[in-house]
Structures are given as structure tokens and as C-alpha cells.
Short mmCIF file of C-alpha atoms in Angstrom, two decimals:
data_model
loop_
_atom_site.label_atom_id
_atom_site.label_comp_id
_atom_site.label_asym_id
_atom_site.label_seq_id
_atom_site.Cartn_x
_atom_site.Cartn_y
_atom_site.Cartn_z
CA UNK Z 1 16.67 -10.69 -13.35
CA UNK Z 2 20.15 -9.00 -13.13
CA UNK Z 3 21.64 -10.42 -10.51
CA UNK Z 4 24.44 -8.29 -10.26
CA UNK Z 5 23.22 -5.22 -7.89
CA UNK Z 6 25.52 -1.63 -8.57
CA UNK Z 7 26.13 -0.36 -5.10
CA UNK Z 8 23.81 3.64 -5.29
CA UNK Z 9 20.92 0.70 -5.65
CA UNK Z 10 21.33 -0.47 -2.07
CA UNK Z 11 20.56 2.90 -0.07
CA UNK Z 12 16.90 2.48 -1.72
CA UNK Z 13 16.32 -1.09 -1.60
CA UNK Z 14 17.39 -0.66 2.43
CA UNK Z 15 14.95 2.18 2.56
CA UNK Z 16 11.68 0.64 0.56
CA UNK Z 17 12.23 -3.09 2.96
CA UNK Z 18 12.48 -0.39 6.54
CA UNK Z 19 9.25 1.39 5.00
CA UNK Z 20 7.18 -1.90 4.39
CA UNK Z 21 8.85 -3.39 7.68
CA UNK Z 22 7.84 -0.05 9.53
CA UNK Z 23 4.45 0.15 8.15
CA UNK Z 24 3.03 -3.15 8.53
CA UNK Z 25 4.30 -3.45 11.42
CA UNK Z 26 1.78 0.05 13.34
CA UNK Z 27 -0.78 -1.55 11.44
CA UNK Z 28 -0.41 -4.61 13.07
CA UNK Z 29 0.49 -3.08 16.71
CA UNK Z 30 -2.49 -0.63 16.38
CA UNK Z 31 -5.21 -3.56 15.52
CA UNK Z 32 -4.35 -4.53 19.29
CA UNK Z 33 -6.21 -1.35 20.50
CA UNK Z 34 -8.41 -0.57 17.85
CA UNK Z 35 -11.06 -2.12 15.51
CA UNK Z 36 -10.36 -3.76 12.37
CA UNK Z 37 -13.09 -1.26 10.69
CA UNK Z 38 -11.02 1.45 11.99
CA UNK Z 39 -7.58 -0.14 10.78
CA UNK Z 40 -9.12 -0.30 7.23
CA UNK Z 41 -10.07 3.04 6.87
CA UNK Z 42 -7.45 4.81 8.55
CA UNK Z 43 -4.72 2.55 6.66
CA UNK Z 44 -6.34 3.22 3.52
CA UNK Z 45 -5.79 7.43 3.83
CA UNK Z 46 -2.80 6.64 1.90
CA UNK Z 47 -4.93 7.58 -0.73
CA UNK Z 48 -5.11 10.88 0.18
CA UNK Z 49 -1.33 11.61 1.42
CA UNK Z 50 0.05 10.64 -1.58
CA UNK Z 51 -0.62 13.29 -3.59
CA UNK Z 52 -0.32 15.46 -0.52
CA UNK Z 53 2.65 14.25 0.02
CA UNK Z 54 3.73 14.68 -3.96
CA UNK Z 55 2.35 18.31 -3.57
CA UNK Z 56 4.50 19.48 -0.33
CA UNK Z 57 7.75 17.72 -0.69
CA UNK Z 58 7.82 16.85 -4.66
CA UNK Z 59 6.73 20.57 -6.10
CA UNK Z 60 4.18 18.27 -8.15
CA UNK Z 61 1.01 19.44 -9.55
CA UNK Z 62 -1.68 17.32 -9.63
CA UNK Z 63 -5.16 17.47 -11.64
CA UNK Z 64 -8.52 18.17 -9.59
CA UNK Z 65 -10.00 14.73 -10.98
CA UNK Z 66 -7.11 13.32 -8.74
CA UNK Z 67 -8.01 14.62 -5.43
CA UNK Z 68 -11.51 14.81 -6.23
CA UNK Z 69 -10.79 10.70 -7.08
CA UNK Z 70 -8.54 10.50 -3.87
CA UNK Z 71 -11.77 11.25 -2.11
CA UNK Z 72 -14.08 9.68 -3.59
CA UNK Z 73 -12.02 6.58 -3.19
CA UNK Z 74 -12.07 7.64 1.15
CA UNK Z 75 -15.61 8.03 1.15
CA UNK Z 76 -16.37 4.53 -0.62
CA UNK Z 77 -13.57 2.75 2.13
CA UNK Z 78 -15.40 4.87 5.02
CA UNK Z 79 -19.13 3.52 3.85
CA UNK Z 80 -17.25 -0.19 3.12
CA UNK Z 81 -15.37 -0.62 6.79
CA UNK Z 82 -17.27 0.62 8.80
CA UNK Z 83 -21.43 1.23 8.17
CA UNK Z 84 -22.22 1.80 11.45
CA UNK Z 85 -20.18 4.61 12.23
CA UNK Z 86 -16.16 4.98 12.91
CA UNK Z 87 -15.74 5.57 16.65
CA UNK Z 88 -12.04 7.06 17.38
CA UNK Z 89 -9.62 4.33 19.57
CA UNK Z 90 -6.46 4.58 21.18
CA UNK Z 91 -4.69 2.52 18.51
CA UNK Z 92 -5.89 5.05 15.50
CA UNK Z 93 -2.66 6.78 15.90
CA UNK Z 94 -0.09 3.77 15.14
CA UNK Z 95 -2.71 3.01 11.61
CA UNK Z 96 -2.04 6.41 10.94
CA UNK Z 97 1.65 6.71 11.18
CA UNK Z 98 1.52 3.63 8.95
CA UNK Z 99 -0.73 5.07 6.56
CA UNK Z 100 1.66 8.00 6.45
CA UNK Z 101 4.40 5.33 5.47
CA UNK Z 102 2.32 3.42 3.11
CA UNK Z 103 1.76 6.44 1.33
CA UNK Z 104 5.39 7.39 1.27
CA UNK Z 105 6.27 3.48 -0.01
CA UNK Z 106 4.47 3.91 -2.62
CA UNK Z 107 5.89 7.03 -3.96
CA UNK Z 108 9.45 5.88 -3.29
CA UNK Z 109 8.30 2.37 -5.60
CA UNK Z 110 7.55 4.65 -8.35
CA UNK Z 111 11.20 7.06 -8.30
CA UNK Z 112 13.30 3.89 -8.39
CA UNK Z 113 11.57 1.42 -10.38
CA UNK Z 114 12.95 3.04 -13.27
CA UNK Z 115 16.37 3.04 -12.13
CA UNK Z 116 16.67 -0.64 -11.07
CA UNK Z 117 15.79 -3.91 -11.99
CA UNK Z 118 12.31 -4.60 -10.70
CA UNK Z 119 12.19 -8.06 -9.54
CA UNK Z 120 15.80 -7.36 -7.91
CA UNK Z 121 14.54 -4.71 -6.04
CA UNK Z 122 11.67 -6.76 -5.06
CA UNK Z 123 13.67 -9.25 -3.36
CA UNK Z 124 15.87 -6.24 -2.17
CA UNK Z 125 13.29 -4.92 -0.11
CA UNK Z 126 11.92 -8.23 1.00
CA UNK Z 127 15.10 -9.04 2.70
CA UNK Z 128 15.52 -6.01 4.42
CA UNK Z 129 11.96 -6.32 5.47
CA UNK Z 130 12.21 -10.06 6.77
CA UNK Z 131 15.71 -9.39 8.54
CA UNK Z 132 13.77 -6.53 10.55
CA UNK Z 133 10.94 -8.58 11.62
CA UNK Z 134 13.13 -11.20 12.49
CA UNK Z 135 15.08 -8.49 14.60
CA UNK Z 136 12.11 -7.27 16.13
CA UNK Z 137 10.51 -10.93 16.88
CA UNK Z 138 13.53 -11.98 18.48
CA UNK Z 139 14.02 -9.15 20.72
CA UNK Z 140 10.23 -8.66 21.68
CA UNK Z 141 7.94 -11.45 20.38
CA UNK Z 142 10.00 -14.50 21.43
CA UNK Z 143 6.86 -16.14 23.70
CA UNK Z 144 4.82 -15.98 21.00
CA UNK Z 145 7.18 -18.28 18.90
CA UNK Z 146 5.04 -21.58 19.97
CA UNK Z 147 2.18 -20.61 18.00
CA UNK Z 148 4.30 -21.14 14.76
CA UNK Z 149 3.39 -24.39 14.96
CA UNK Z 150 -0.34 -24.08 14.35
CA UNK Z 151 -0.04 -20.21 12.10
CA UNK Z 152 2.65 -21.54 9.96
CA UNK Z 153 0.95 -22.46 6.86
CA UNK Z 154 -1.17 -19.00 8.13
CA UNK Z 155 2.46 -17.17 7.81
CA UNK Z 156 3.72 -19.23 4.87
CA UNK Z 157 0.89 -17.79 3.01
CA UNK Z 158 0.69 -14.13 4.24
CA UNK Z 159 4.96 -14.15 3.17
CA UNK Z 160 4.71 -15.56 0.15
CA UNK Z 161 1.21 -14.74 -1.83
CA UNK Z 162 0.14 -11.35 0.12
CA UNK Z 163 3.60 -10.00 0.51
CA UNK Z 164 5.98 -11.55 -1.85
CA UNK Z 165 3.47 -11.98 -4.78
CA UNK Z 166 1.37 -9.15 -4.57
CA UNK Z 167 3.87 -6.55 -3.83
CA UNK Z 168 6.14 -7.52 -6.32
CA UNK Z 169 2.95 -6.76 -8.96
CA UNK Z 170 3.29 -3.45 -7.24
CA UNK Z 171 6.57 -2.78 -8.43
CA UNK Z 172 6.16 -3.62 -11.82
CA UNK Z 173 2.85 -2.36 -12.34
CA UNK Z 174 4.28 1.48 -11.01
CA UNK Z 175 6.42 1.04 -13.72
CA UNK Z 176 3.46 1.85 -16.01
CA UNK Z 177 1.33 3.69 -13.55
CA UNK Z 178 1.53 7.26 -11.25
CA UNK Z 179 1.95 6.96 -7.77
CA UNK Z 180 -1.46 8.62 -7.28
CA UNK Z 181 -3.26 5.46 -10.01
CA UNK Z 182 -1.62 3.15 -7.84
CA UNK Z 183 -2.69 4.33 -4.47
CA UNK Z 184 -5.84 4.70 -5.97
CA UNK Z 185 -6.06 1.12 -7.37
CA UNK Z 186 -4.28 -0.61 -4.24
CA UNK Z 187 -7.86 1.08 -1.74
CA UNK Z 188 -9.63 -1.61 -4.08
CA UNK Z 189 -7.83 -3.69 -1.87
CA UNK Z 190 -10.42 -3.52 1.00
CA UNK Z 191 -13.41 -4.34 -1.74
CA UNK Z 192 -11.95 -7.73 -3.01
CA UNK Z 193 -11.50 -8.26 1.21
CA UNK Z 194 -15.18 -7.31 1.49
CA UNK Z 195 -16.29 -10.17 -1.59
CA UNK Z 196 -13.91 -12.60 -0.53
CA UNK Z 197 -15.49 -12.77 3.06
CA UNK Z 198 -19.30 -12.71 1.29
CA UNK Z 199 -18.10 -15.90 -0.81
CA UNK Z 200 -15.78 -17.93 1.70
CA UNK Z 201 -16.82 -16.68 4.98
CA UNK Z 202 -20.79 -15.96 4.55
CA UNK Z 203 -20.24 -12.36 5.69
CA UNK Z 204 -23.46 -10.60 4.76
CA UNK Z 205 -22.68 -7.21 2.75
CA UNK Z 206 -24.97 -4.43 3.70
CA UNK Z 207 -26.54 -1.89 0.69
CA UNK Z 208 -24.17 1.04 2.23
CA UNK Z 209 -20.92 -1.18 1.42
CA UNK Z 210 -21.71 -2.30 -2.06
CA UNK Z 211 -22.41 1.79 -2.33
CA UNK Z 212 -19.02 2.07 -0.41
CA UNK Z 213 -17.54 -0.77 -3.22
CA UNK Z 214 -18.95 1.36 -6.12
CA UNK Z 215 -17.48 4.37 -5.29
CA UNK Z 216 -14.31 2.83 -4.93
CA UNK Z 217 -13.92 0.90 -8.37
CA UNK Z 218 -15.43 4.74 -9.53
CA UNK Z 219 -12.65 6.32 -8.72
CA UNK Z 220 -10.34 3.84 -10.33
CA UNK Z 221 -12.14 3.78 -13.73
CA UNK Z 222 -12.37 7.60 -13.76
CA UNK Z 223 -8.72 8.46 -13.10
CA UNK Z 224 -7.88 5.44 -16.12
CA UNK Z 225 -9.53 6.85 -17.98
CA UNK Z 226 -8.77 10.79 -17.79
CA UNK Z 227 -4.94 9.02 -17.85
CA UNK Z 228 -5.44 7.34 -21.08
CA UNK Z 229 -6.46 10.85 -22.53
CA UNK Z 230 -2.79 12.59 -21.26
CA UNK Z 231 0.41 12.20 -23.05
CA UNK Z 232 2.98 9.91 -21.27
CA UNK Z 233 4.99 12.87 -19.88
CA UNK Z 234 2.06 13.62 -18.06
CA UNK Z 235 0.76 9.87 -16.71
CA UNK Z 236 4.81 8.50 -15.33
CA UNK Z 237 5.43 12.37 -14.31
CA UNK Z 238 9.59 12.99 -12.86
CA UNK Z 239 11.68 9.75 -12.29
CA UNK Z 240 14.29 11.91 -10.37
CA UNK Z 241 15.45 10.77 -6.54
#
């Protein structure tokens, strides 16, 4: 790691740790009024916006297989989260705002990574993120700070494996992979969530969600594989801010 951080780095490291702080945080407020099927699915839209995003704000021009992959990838989440139909709650607008920022962390990832050390930016973003949510703990959570003492090891674990480890693979792997691969490979999120309750916690799988799985890890394998037929040009597309 180069631990010696040039000053036009900052503005994005700030920016990528207020996204991730920002999203995580409506998904997390919106789960109070809605169902965890719904979270899931709406969270996972990011699939969709961004390339839509890429397409309004970027001037980028994307392949059919991509959006016909972004949905294919939707369709597969919808039939995974929630089998028995997705009934709208109040707290489906929050997941969606986040998904909106998801999808907008994920293209910001893949400008700078080229620009910056990865792991420092990594642990850039991380401690913009953590001074946020300590901000916004302190200033609006405080009476929940007694449960620490049974959810630590609970917290422990969600900080440093699900954030810290996986979304530092992030970052490096969009070093090697489009924003819209990466969105697309990230949805497979919610099928290893899906086998990891079947083996751990005896959740049953129904036929419609390994159908919903399928689809998913279809989309994946057809978009790496169309990519491995373009020149590189083509599969890390602009760099530019």
C-alpha cells in the first residue's frame, strides 16, 4: 500500500465512504417499514441503474446483451426474494434511494480505482464511512448503545468480513471488470444469501427460487463471456472523472 495519499485523492475517497455510509444506511432505515423480500429486490435494481445511469450522465453506450443481462439478472432476484408475490410498503422508497446510490458507488469504484491505490482507497472510504455512522449513532441511536453488549461480535463481523473484506474485493476486482459485470456479479449476492440459509439455517428453497438462482448466475456467465470476446478498450471502457 502507498501510504502516502496526494491531496485530488481525498475529494473521492470522502465521496465513495458518504455513498456507502448513505446507502446502507436507507437500506437499513427502510427494513423498519418494509419486508426483507422487498429490501432484496428493490436494493438489488442497482443492476438496472447502472447502466442507466452510465447511459444518461456518462454518454456511454452499452451492448443489448447488457440490459437484456441487467434484466434477466431482476427477474431471477424477483422469483429468489420474494415467490409469493412483492406487495408495495411504505419503506420501498428509502431501498430505493439506496439502490439509486448503490448503483452510483459502484460506478464511482470503477473511475477512480485506476487513479489511486486500491487498498488505500479502501480504507479511505471506510473511514469516512465509520466516522458518519458514528456521527449519526451518536446524535440519533444513542439508547440503542446497550445492545452492543450482546450484537458486538454480530457488529465485529458485519465491519470487518461483510464490509471491510468484501468491499475491498470490490475495489480491486473493478479494476479488471465494467461497472455493469460488477453490478451484475454483486445481485449473486442474494443467491449465496439464499444457500447459506438452506445449509446453516434449514430454510427450505422453493423450485421458483432455484429458477430465480439460475437466472441469476445466467446472466453472469453470459455477459463473461460476450466480455472475453471484446478487446480491452471495450471491457474497462473511459477511466475519466
Amino acid at each position: 500500500i502507498q501510504w502516502k495519499i496526494e491531496k485530488s485523492s481525498l475529494p473521492w475517497m470522502g465521496l465513495a465512504g458518504a455513498l456507502l455510509f448513505a446507502a446502507s444506511t436507507l437500506q437499513q432505515a427502510g427494513l423498519q417499514w418494509t419486508t426483507a423480500a422487498n429490501a432484496a429486490f428493490i436494493t438489488t435494481l442497482y443492476v438496472v441503474f447502472v447502466p442507466l445511469l452510465l447511459v444518461l450522465f456518462w454518454k456511454q453506450r452499452l451492448p443489448w446483451l447488457n440490459w437484456a443481462a441487467a434484466l434477466l439478472a431482476i427477474t431471477g432476484v424477483k422469483l429468489l426474494s420474494s415467490p409469493g408475490g412483492l406487495q408495495l410498503a411504505p419503506g420501498d422508497g428509502m431501498e430505493l434511494a439506496g439502490s439509486v446510490i448503490w448503483a452510483l458507488h459502484v460506478i464511482l469504484v470503477s473511475r477512480v480505482v485506476f487513479r489511486m491505490d486500491a487498498l488505500q482507497f479502501s480504507i479511505g472510504q471506510y473511514l469516512v464511512c465509520g466516522l458518519l455512522n458514528l456521527a449519526a449513532a451518536l446524535f440519533f441511536d444513542m439508547h440503542t448503545a446497550p445492545g452492543l453488549v450482546t450484537a458486538w461480535w454480530t457488529v465485529l463481523f458485519g465491519g470487518a468480513i461483510s464490509v471491510g473484506l468484501g468491499y475491498t474485493l470490490q475495489v480491486f476486482g473493478q479494476k479488471y471488470s465494467p461497472p455493469t459485470d460488477a453490478a451484475l456479479i454483486l445481485s449473486s449476492e442474494s443467491v449465496f444469501a439464499a444457500f447459506a440459509g438452506y445449509l446453516f439455517l434449514q430454510e427450505g428453497l422453493l423450485p421458483v427460487q432455484l429458477a430465480g438462482c439460475a437466472l441469476i448466475l445466467a446472466s453472469i456467465i453470459v455477459v463473461q463471456i460476450w466480455g472475453s470476446r471484446q478487446p480491452a478498450a471495450q471491457k474497462t471502457g473511459p477511466v475519466s472523472y
